[in-house]
XYZ file of N, CA and C in Angstrom:
114
model
N 294.023 70.729 163.793
C 294.559 71.102 165.131
C 294.687 72.073 165.598
N 293.336 72.192 166.580
C 293.109 73.335 167.599
C 291.490 74.242 167.017
N 291.209 73.401 165.987
C 290.066 73.828 165.443
C 288.976 72.769 166.038
N 287.703 72.972 166.055
C 286.654 72.455 166.484
C 286.659 71.190 165.499
N 286.067 70.394 165.517
C 285.340 68.610 164.354
C 284.301 69.390 163.845
N 283.520 69.244 162.602
C 282.665 69.695 162.106
C 281.208 68.297 162.721
N 280.405 68.781 162.924
C 279.541 67.970 163.002
C 279.271 67.198 162.875
N 279.103 65.672 162.390
C 278.657 64.449 161.871
C 277.941 62.902 162.502
N 277.487 62.712 161.325
C 276.502 61.668 162.486
C 277.045 60.089 162.159
N 276.985 59.210 162.917
C 277.060 57.584 163.026
C 276.086 56.904 163.539
N 275.870 55.468 162.750
C 275.229 54.758 163.894
C 275.340 54.114 164.386
N 275.759 53.844 165.339
C 275.883 52.785 167.062
C 275.744 51.486 166.626
N 275.967 50.454 167.630
C 275.639 49.429 167.551
C 274.049 49.198 167.746
N 273.546 50.062 168.024
C 272.037 49.885 168.132
C 271.610 49.916 167.038
N 272.099 50.615 166.204
C 271.431 51.446 164.720
C 271.126 52.525 165.060
N 271.107 52.915 165.999
C 270.580 54.783 166.503
C 271.454 55.532 165.664
N 271.065 56.916 165.328
C 272.332 57.848 164.703
C 272.308 58.380 165.965
N 273.796 58.882 166.394
C 274.419 60.036 166.840
C 275.305 61.012 166.140
N 275.048 62.104 167.243
C 275.820 63.299 165.915
C 277.072 63.547 166.945
N 277.672 63.804 166.146
C 278.740 65.124 167.426
C 277.818 65.715 168.361
N 277.197 66.423 167.331
C 276.217 68.122 168.761
C 275.844 67.438 169.733
N 275.467 66.632 169.086
C 274.763 65.774 171.226
C 275.699 66.082 172.396
N 277.218 65.316 171.813
C 277.973 65.820 173.141
C 278.968 66.997 172.915
N 277.857 67.888 172.317
C 279.000 69.280 172.407
C 278.698 69.920 174.100
N 279.766 70.631 174.599
C 279.410 71.409 175.934
C 279.704 70.266 177.322
N 280.206 68.628 176.405
C 279.986 67.932 177.550
C 281.728 68.224 177.758
N 282.574 67.192 178.916
C 283.810 67.899 179.450
C 284.861 67.198 178.179
N 284.625 65.673 177.940
C 285.662 65.195 177.239
C 284.555 63.712 176.096
N 285.127 64.212 175.250
C 284.673 63.222 174.437
C 285.840 61.243 173.368
N 285.078 61.300 173.522
C 286.314 59.666 173.134
C 285.357 58.944 171.965
N 285.775 59.123 170.834
C 285.718 58.251 169.956
C 286.186 57.579 168.818
N 285.660 55.960 169.039
C 286.450 54.896 168.736
C 286.616 54.243 167.658
N 287.016 54.068 166.733
C 286.581 53.218 165.224
C 286.932 51.990 164.891
N 286.574 50.998 165.765
C 287.032 49.010 165.259
C 286.468 49.186 164.096
N 287.364 48.038 163.050
C 286.601 47.514 162.365
C 286.521 46.010 162.586
N 285.152 45.857 162.191
C 284.268 44.621 162.608
C 285.040 43.394 161.451
N 284.513 42.464 162.133
C 284.584 41.618 160.705
C 283.656 40.408 160.538
N 282.624 41.225 158.986
C 281.886 40.799 159.016
C 281.791 39.770 157.869
C-alpha cells in the first residue's frame, strides 16, 4: 500500500501484450482479472 505497483506484462483478449507502464501517468487504471471457463 502506498507504493507504486511494479511493472508487469499481460496478454489481452486479442493476444496483444500490454504492460502497466503503457498506462503510467494516466489518471486511473482499473485492472480486472476474470476466471474464464475453458
